[in-house]
Amino acid sequence: MKTSRPWLAVLASLLLLGGGAHAQPRVAPPVTPARGPLTPAELATTLDTIESVIQRSYVFPEKRAVILERLARGRKSGRYAGNTPGQLAEHVTEDLKAASGDGHLYLIHDPAWFAAQQAGPKVSASDSAEAFHRKQALRQHHGLTELKVHPGNVRSMKVTGFMWVRDETGGVYDDAMRFLRDGDALIIDLRGNGGGSHAAVQYLVSHFLAPDTLLMTFQSGTQPPVQSRTLEHVPAGRLMGKPLYVLIDGRVGSAGEDFAYDVQQFKLGTLVGTRTAGAANNNAMLPVAPCFQLSVSEGRPVHAVSQSNWEGTGVAPDREVPATEALEVALSMAVERLAQRPGATAQELAEYAWARAGLEAKRRPVSLSSARLKSLAGRYGEIDVSLRDGSLWLVRPGRPPGRLMPMTEDGLFAVEGTDSLRVRLPGKALELFWVTEPAPRVFSRG
């Protein structure tokens, strides 16, 4: 069995993809009706198909016999007998991975995707496989799930999967890149990104490299190698020269690693977090009766710089920190670097200092005793600071109360819900700091 387009793969019933490196995205599996165990005839057909595909198409011929022997052992032992489709997918995947060490060799129970793939040429456009995966991409906003401006005008984008719908996803990226373009520094958060389409990676990385830069050469058996290069034109313009930080973790695989590897090999920015999964091979998603899709590696990418790839090793971070801390660390690195930027204005430097103080407070939380908080409560001019529910509250005339969150031991507080206002309570006065004002407003204690 062979896909009609060798560089087109569909990942875990999520994406309509273009060429390149792929992996199972880390999203919730589709909800499917429960069914009983496979019949012996169904089980035999499923396993026969899987074995046939591996024998004919698996990228490393020297591993085929070991993989097939592992499946034969599973059959003989009765490991697969009486399995429901979900159980069989789990057991077969465990055996495929154990025999191959390949993150792109797995079986998924996905009857909706299988049915879409089996649709005949007369099926309506709305029921086609392409429409099925386009719908998934639209519901995930093509994998671009969050854009945010952080203090210091550091801008971030969360990419949960590298989806690609021809003639549609590019426009979504264009809007996102215009948003990032106006940031002083950029963060692209790939944590949990299990992969997707090289076409999406190619589009994104083209914003950070010169046109027509060779990225990858994809090799697949006896087929001629296929090159991937950066695009000549990107509507949002290039973003080269701005500090770039990319967040990674052990759940980043395949196309997610593709982008991280480009960033590292071309020295485009800094990788922050933990080592990625190590799945580089190119896979195709093939329908397997009665209700499965099989991911099988059919090729491998060769990077233009390293002349290798990340299969089995993953991509190592430049700054290794726990994945849960990667965003805060990257933000700290960004504002530290921006504060040293030649030509930064006084207002920009004040914003970077403000951002550093907030980040430091998050990384090293401060807790003040009840007695200390009680001593700071009181009336400061027209402002009241009250103690309730174990916290100080700022009450200003005509404004809703705001909870004060301790930032430092010497009485600096953030106001919950806003990044633009802070309060210092040294004891005999209250000082209000706004990020846009050079000096605080001072209110004496009454």
Coordinates of C-alpha atoms in Angstrom, one line a residue:
M1 CA 0.0 0.0 0.0
K2 CA 1.3 3.4 -0.9
T3 CA 0.0 7.0 -0.5
S4 CA -0.7 8.7 -3.8
R5 CA 1.3 11.8 -2.7
P6 CA 4.5 10.5 -1.0
W7 CA 5.1 13.7 0.9
L8 CA 1.5 14.1 2.1
A9 CA 0.7 12.6 5.5
V10 CA -2.2 13.0 7.9
L11 CA -1.4 13.0 11.6
A12 CA -3.7 11.5 14.1
S13 CA -6.9 12.7 12.4
L14 CA -5.9 16.3 12.9
L15 CA -4.1 17.7 9.9
L16 CA -4.1 18.0 6.2
L17 CA -0.4 18.1 5.6
G18 CA 2.2 19.0 3.1
G19 CA 5.6 17.4 2.7
G20 CA 8.2 16.9 5.4
A21 CA 8.6 15.4 8.9
H22 CA 5.5 14.3 10.8
A23 CA 4.5 12.9 14.1
Q24 CA 1.4 12.2 16.1
P25 CA 0.1 15.5 17.5
R26 CA -0.6 15.7 21.2
V27 CA -4.3 16.4 21.1
A28 CA -7.3 14.6 22.5
P29 CA -8.2 11.6 20.3
P30 CA -11.5 11.8 18.4
V31 CA -14.5 10.5 20.3
T32 CA -15.6 7.2 18.7
P33 CA -18.5 4.9 19.4
A34 CA -17.5 2.0 21.6
R35 CA -17.4 -1.4 19.9
G36 CA -16.5 -4.9 20.9
P37 CA -13.5 -7.0 20.1
L38 CA -12.4 -7.5 16.5
T39 CA -13.5 -10.7 14.9
P40 CA -10.7 -13.2 14.0
A41 CA -11.1 -12.3 10.4
E42 CA -10.9 -8.6 11.0
L43 CA -7.8 -9.1 13.2
A44 CA -6.1 -11.2 10.6
T45 CA -6.8 -8.6 7.9
T46 CA -5.5 -5.8 10.0
L47 CA -2.3 -7.5 10.9
D48 CA -1.7 -8.8 7.4
T49 CA -2.1 -5.2 6.0
I50 CA 0.3 -3.8 8.6
E51 CA 2.9 -6.4 7.9
S52 CA 2.6 -5.9 4.1
V53 CA 3.1 -2.1 4.4
I54 CA 6.2 -2.6 6.7
Q55 CA 7.7 -5.2 4.3
R56 CA 7.2 -2.9 1.3
S57 CA 7.6 0.6 2.6
Y58 CA 9.5 1.0 5.9
V59 CA 12.4 3.4 5.4
F60 CA 15.1 1.1 6.9
P61 CA 15.1 -2.3 5.1
E62 CA 17.5 -3.8 7.7
K63 CA 14.9 -3.3 10.5
R64 CA 11.9 -4.8 8.6
A65 CA 12.6 -8.4 9.7
V66 CA 12.9 -7.5 13.4
I67 CA 9.7 -5.6 13.3
L68 CA 7.8 -8.4 11.5
E69 CA 9.2 -10.9 13.9
R70 CA 7.9 -8.9 16.8
L71 CA 4.4 -8.8 15.3
A72 CA 4.5 -12.5 14.6
R73 CA 5.3 -13.1 18.2
G74 CA 2.4 -11.1 19.3
R75 CA 0.1 -13.1 17.0
K76 CA 1.4 -16.4 18.2
S77 CA 1.2 -15.5 21.9
G78 CA -2.4 -14.5 21.6
R79 CA -1.6 -10.9 22.7
Y80 CA -3.8 -9.5 20.0
A81 CA -6.7 -12.0 20.2
G82 CA -9.9 -10.6 21.6
N83 CA -8.7 -7.0 21.5
T84 CA -11.1 -4.1 21.0
P85 CA -9.8 -1.7 18.3
G86 CA -8.4 0.6 20.9
Q87 CA -6.6 -2.2 22.7
L88 CA -5.2 -3.5 19.5
A89 CA -3.9 -0.1 18.5
E90 CA -2.2 0.2 21.9
H91 CA -0.6 -3.3 21.8
V92 CA 0.5 -3.1 18.2
T93 CA 2.0 0.4 18.7
E94 CA 4.0 -0.9 21.8
D95 CA 5.4 -3.7 19.7
L96 CA 6.2 -1.6 16.7
K97 CA 8.1 1.0 18.8
A98 CA 9.9 -1.7 20.8
A99 CA 11.2 -3.4 17.7
S100 CA 12.1 -0.2 15.7
G101 CA 12.7 2.6 18.2
D102 CA 10.9 4.8 15.7
G103 CA 8.6 7.4 17.0
H104 CA 6.7 7.5 13.6
L105 CA 5.7 3.9 13.6
Y106 CA 2.3 3.5 15.3
L107 CA -1.3 2.4 14.9
I108 CA -4.3 4.6 15.7
H109 CA -8.0 3.6 16.1
D110 CA -9.8 6.3 14.2
P111 CA -12.9 5.2 12.4
A112 CA -13.9 8.7 11.3
W113 CA -10.6 9.3 9.5
F114 CA -10.7 5.8 8.0
A115 CA -14.3 6.4 6.7
A116 CA -13.2 9.7 5.2
Q117 CA -10.3 8.0 3.5
Q118 CA -12.5 5.3 2.0
A119 CA -14.9 7.8 0.4
G120 CA -15.2 7.2 -3.3
P121 CA -14.7 9.8 -6.1
K122 CA -18.4 10.8 -6.1
V123 CA -18.5 11.7 -2.4
S124 CA -19.6 15.2 -1.6
A125 CA -16.8 17.7 -0.9
S126 CA -18.1 18.1 2.7
D127 CA -17.5 14.4 3.4
S128 CA -14.1 14.1 1.8
A129 CA -10.9 13.3 3.8
E130 CA -9.6 16.8 2.9
A131 CA -12.7 18.4 4.3
F132 CA -12.5 16.3 7.4
H133 CA -8.9 17.5 8.2
R134 CA -9.7 21.1 7.2
K135 CA -12.4 21.1 9.8
Q136 CA -10.0 19.9 12.5
A137 CA -7.5 22.6 11.5
L138 CA -10.1 25.3 11.6
R139 CA -11.2 24.3 15.1
Q140 CA -7.6 24.5 16.3
H141 CA -7.0 27.8 14.5
H142 CA -4.4 26.0 12.4
G143 CA -2.3 25.3 15.5
L144 CA -1.7 28.9 16.4
T145 CA -3.7 29.0 19.6
E146 CA -2.3 32.0 21.5
L147 CA -0.7 35.4 20.9
K148 CA 0.3 37.5 23.8
V149 CA 2.1 40.7 24.7
H150 CA 4.2 40.4 27.8
P151 CA 5.7 43.3 29.8
G152 CA 8.6 44.9 28.0
N153 CA 6.8 44.3 24.7
V154 CA 8.0 40.7 24.4
R155 CA 5.6 38.9 22.2
S156 CA 4.8 35.2 22.2
M157 CA 3.0 32.8 20.0
K158 CA 1.9 29.3 21.0
V159 CA 2.0 26.6 18.2
T160 CA 0.3 23.4 19.3
G161 CA 0.7 21.7 16.0
F162 CA 2.1 22.5 12.5
M163 CA -1.1 22.1 10.6
W164 CA -1.4 23.0 6.9
V165 CA -4.4 23.6 4.8
R166 CA -3.5 24.7 1.3
D167 CA -4.4 28.3 0.5
E168 CA -5.7 28.9 4.0
T169 CA -3.1 28.3 6.7
G170 CA -0.7 30.8 5.2
G171 CA -3.1 33.7 5.8
V172 CA -3.4 32.7 9.5
Y173 CA 0.4 32.7 9.8
D174 CA 0.6 36.1 8.1
D175 CA -1.7 37.7 10.7
A176 CA 0.3 36.1 13.5
M177 CA 3.6 37.2 12.1
R178 CA 2.4 40.8 11.8
F179 CA 1.6 40.6 15.5
L180 CA 5.0 39.3 16.3
R181 CA 6.8 41.8 14.0
D182 CA 6.0 44.7 16.4
G183 CA 7.5 43.0 19.4
D184 CA 10.9 44.0 20.8
A185 CA 11.7 40.2 21.3
L186 CA 9.9 37.1 20.2
I187 CA 9.0 33.8 21.9
I188 CA 7.6 30.8 20.0
D189 CA 6.2 28.2 22.4
L190 CA 6.4 24.7 21.0
R191 CA 5.9 22.8 24.3
G192 CA 3.6 19.8 23.6
N193 CA 3.8 20.2 19.8
G194 CA 3.8 16.7 18.5
G195 CA 4.4 17.6 14.9
G196 CA 2.6 18.2 11.7
S197 CA 3.5 19.5 8.3
H198 CA 6.8 20.5 7.0
A199 CA 5.0 23.0 4.8
A200 CA 3.9 24.9 7.9
V201 CA 7.5 24.8 9.3
Q202 CA 8.8 26.0 6.0
Y203 CA 6.4 28.9 6.0
L204 CA 7.2 29.9 9.5
V205 CA 11.0 29.6 9.3
S206 CA 11.0 31.6 6.0
H207 CA 10.3 34.7 8.1
F208 CA 13.7 34.3 9.9
L209 CA 16.0 33.4 7.0
A210 CA 16.9 34.8 3.6
P211 CA 14.9 33.7 0.6
D212 CA 15.8 30.5 -1.2
T213 CA 17.9 29.1 1.7
L214 CA 18.1 25.3 1.6
L215 CA 16.5 23.8 4.6
M216 CA 16.1 20.0 4.1
T217 CA 16.6 17.3 1.6
F218 CA 14.1 14.5 1.9
Q219 CA 15.3 11.1 0.9
S220 CA 12.9 8.2 0.3
G221 CA 14.1 4.9 -1.0
T222 CA 14.8 4.9 -4.7
Q223 CA 12.8 8.1 -5.3
P224 CA 14.7 11.3 -6.3
P225 CA 15.6 13.5 -3.3
V226 CA 13.2 16.4 -2.7
Q227 CA 14.6 19.7 -1.4
S228 CA 12.9 22.3 0.8
R229 CA 13.9 25.9 0.7
T230 CA 12.7 29.1 2.3
L231 CA 10.1 31.0 0.4
E232 CA 10.9 34.0 -1.9
H233 CA 8.0 36.0 -0.5
V234 CA 6.3 36.2 2.9
P235 CA 3.5 38.7 3.0
A236 CA 4.2 39.8 6.6
G237 CA 7.8 40.5 5.9
R238 CA 11.0 39.0 7.4
L239 CA 11.6 39.1 11.2
M240 CA 15.4 38.7 11.2
G241 CA 17.4 40.5 13.8
K242 CA 15.0 40.4 16.7
P243 CA 15.9 38.3 19.8
L244 CA 14.1 34.9 19.4
Y245 CA 13.4 32.3 22.0
V246 CA 11.8 28.9 21.3
L247 CA 10.3 26.8 24.1
I248 CA 10.7 23.0 23.9
D249 CA 10.1 19.9 25.9
G250 CA 10.1 16.1 25.6
R251 CA 6.6 16.2 24.0
V252 CA 7.9 18.2 21.0
G253 CA 8.3 15.8 18.1
S254 CA 8.8 15.6 14.3
A255 CA 7.7 18.9 12.6
G256 CA 8.0 20.6 16.0
E257 CA 11.6 19.4 16.2
D258 CA 12.1 20.4 12.6
F259 CA 11.5 24.1 13.5
A260 CA 13.6 23.9 16.7
Y261 CA 16.4 22.2 14.8
D262 CA 16.3 25.0 12.1
V263 CA 16.6 27.6 14.9
Q264 CA 19.6 25.8 16.4
Q265 CA 21.4 24.9 13.2
F266 CA 21.0 28.3 11.6
K267 CA 21.6 30.1 14.9
L268 CA 18.4 32.0 14.7
G269 CA 17.7 32.1 18.4
T270 CA 17.8 30.3 21.8
L271 CA 16.1 27.1 22.7
V272 CA 14.8 27.0 26.2
G273 CA 13.4 23.9 28.1
T274 CA 14.2 20.2 27.8
R275 CA 15.4 17.9 25.1
T276 CA 12.8 17.0 22.4
A277 CA 11.4 13.5 21.5
G278 CA 13.8 12.5 18.7
A279 CA 11.4 11.7 15.8
A280 CA 12.7 12.9 12.5
N281 CA 11.6 10.4 9.8
N282 CA 9.0 11.2 7.2
N283 CA 5.8 9.3 7.7
A284 CA 2.7 8.5 5.7
M285 CA -0.7 7.8 7.3
L286 CA -2.4 4.9 5.7
P287 CA -5.9 3.5 6.1
V288 CA -6.0 0.0 7.6
A289 CA -9.4 -1.9 7.7
P290 CA -11.6 -2.0 9.5
C291 CA -11.1 1.3 11.4
F292 CA -7.4 2.2 11.8
Q293 CA -4.7 4.5 10.4
L294 CA -1.1 3.3 10.4
S295 CA 1.8 5.7 10.5
V296 CA 4.8 4.3 8.8
S297 CA 8.2 6.0 8.1
E298 CA 8.9 6.1 4.4
G299 CA 11.8 8.6 4.3
R300 CA 14.2 10.7 6.3
P301 CA 15.3 14.4 6.2
V302 CA 18.8 15.6 5.8
H303 CA 19.4 19.1 7.2
A304 CA 21.4 21.6 5.1
V305 CA 23.7 22.6 7.9
S306 CA 24.3 19.4 9.9
Q307 CA 23.9 17.0 7.0
S308 CA 22.0 14.9 9.5
N309 CA 18.8 15.0 11.6
W310 CA 17.5 14.5 15.2
E311 CA 16.2 11.0 14.9
G312 CA 16.7 9.1 18.2
T313 CA 18.6 12.0 19.8
G314 CA 16.1 14.8 19.9
V315 CA 17.1 18.5 19.9
A316 CA 18.9 19.7 23.0
P317 CA 18.0 23.1 24.5
D318 CA 20.6 25.9 24.7
R319 CA 19.3 26.7 28.2
E320 CA 18.0 23.7 30.0
V321 CA 15.3 24.4 32.6
P322 CA 12.2 22.5 33.6
A323 CA 9.6 22.8 30.9
T324 CA 7.1 24.4 33.3
E325 CA 9.6 27.3 33.9
A326 CA 10.7 27.7 30.3
L327 CA 8.4 30.7 29.5
E328 CA 9.4 32.7 32.6
V329 CA 13.1 31.9 32.0
A330 CA 12.8 33.0 28.3
L331 CA 11.1 36.2 29.3
S332 CA 13.8 37.0 31.8
M333 CA 16.5 36.3 29.2
A334 CA 14.7 38.5 26.7
V335 CA 14.3 41.6 28.9
E336 CA 17.9 41.2 30.2
R337 CA 19.1 41.3 26.6
L338 CA 16.8 44.1 25.6
A339 CA 18.0 46.2 28.6
Q340 CA 21.5 46.0 27.1
R341 CA 20.4 46.9 23.6
P342 CA 22.2 50.0 22.2
G343 CA 19.8 52.8 21.5
A344 CA 17.1 51.8 23.9
T345 CA 15.1 54.8 25.1
A346 CA 14.6 55.7 28.8
Q347 CA 11.0 54.7 28.5
E348 CA 12.0 51.3 27.1
L349 CA 14.6 50.7 29.7
A350 CA 12.0 51.5 32.4
E351 CA 9.6 49.0 30.9
Y352 CA 12.4 46.3 30.8
A353 CA 13.2 47.0 34.5
W354 CA 9.5 46.8 35.3
A355 CA 9.2 43.5 33.5
R356 CA 12.3 42.1 35.3
A357 CA 10.9 42.9 38.7
G358 CA 7.6 41.1 37.9
L359 CA 9.4 38.1 36.5
E360 CA 11.7 37.8 39.5
A361 CA 8.7 37.9 41.8
K362 CA 7.0 35.1 39.9
R363 CA 10.2 32.9 40.0
R364 CA 10.8 33.6 43.7
P365 CA 7.5 34.2 45.4
V366 CA 7.4 36.2 48.6
S367 CA 5.1 35.5 51.6
L368 CA 4.5 38.0 54.3
S369 CA 3.3 37.2 57.8
S370 CA -0.2 38.0 59.0
A371 CA 1.3 40.4 61.5
R372 CA 3.3 42.2 58.8
L373 CA 0.3 42.6 56.6
K374 CA -1.8 43.9 59.5
S375 CA 0.8 46.5 60.3
L376 CA 0.6 47.8 56.7
A377 CA -3.2 48.1 56.6
G378 CA -4.6 51.6 57.1
R379 CA -5.6 54.9 55.5
Y380 CA -3.2 56.6 53.2
G381 CA -4.7 59.9 52.1
E382 CA -7.7 59.1 49.9
I383 CA -6.6 55.5 49.6
D384 CA -7.6 52.7 52.0
V385 CA -5.6 49.5 52.4
S386 CA -7.6 46.9 54.2
L387 CA -6.8 43.4 55.4
R388 CA -9.3 40.6 54.6
D389 CA -9.1 36.9 53.7
G390 CA -5.4 36.9 54.5
S391 CA -4.6 39.6 51.9
L392 CA -4.2 43.3 51.6
W393 CA -6.7 45.1 49.4
L394 CA -6.2 48.5 47.7
V395 CA -9.3 50.6 47.7
R396 CA -9.2 53.8 45.7
P397 CA -12.2 56.2 45.2
G398 CA -14.3 55.3 42.3
R399 CA -12.4 52.1 41.4
P400 CA -13.0 48.5 42.3
P401 CA -10.8 47.0 45.0
G402 CA -7.6 45.2 44.0
R403 CA -5.9 42.4 45.8
L404 CA -2.2 43.2 46.6
M405 CA 0.2 40.5 45.8
P406 CA 3.7 40.6 47.6
M407 CA 6.6 41.0 45.3
T408 CA 9.5 41.8 47.7
E409 CA 10.2 41.6 51.4
D410 CA 10.5 45.4 51.7
G411 CA 6.8 46.0 50.8
L412 CA 6.5 46.1 47.0
F413 CA 3.2 44.7 45.8
A414 CA 1.6 43.9 42.5
V415 CA -2.1 44.7 42.0
E416 CA -3.9 41.5 40.9
G417 CA -5.3 41.8 37.4
T418 CA -3.0 44.5 36.1
D419 CA 0.6 44.7 35.0
S420 CA 0.7 48.5 34.8
L421 CA 0.3 49.4 38.5
R422 CA 2.3 48.5 41.6
V423 CA 2.2 49.6 45.2
R424 CA 5.0 50.1 47.8
L425 CA 4.1 50.2 51.5
P426 CA 7.3 51.2 53.4
G427 CA 5.2 51.8 56.6
K428 CA 4.5 55.5 56.9
A429 CA 3.4 56.1 53.3
L430 CA 1.9 54.5 50.2
E431 CA 3.6 54.9 46.9
L432 CA 1.7 54.2 43.6
F433 CA 4.0 53.3 40.6
W434 CA 2.7 53.3 37.0
V435 CA 4.9 51.7 34.4
T436 CA 4.4 54.9 32.2
E437 CA 5.4 57.4 34.9
P438 CA 9.0 58.1 36.0
A439 CA 8.2 58.7 39.7
P440 CA 5.6 57.4 42.1
R441 CA 2.7 59.2 43.6
V442 CA 3.1 59.3 47.4
F443 CA 0.3 59.3 49.9
S444 CA 1.1 59.8 53.6
R445 CA -0.4 57.5 56.2
G446 CA -3.3 59.2 58.1

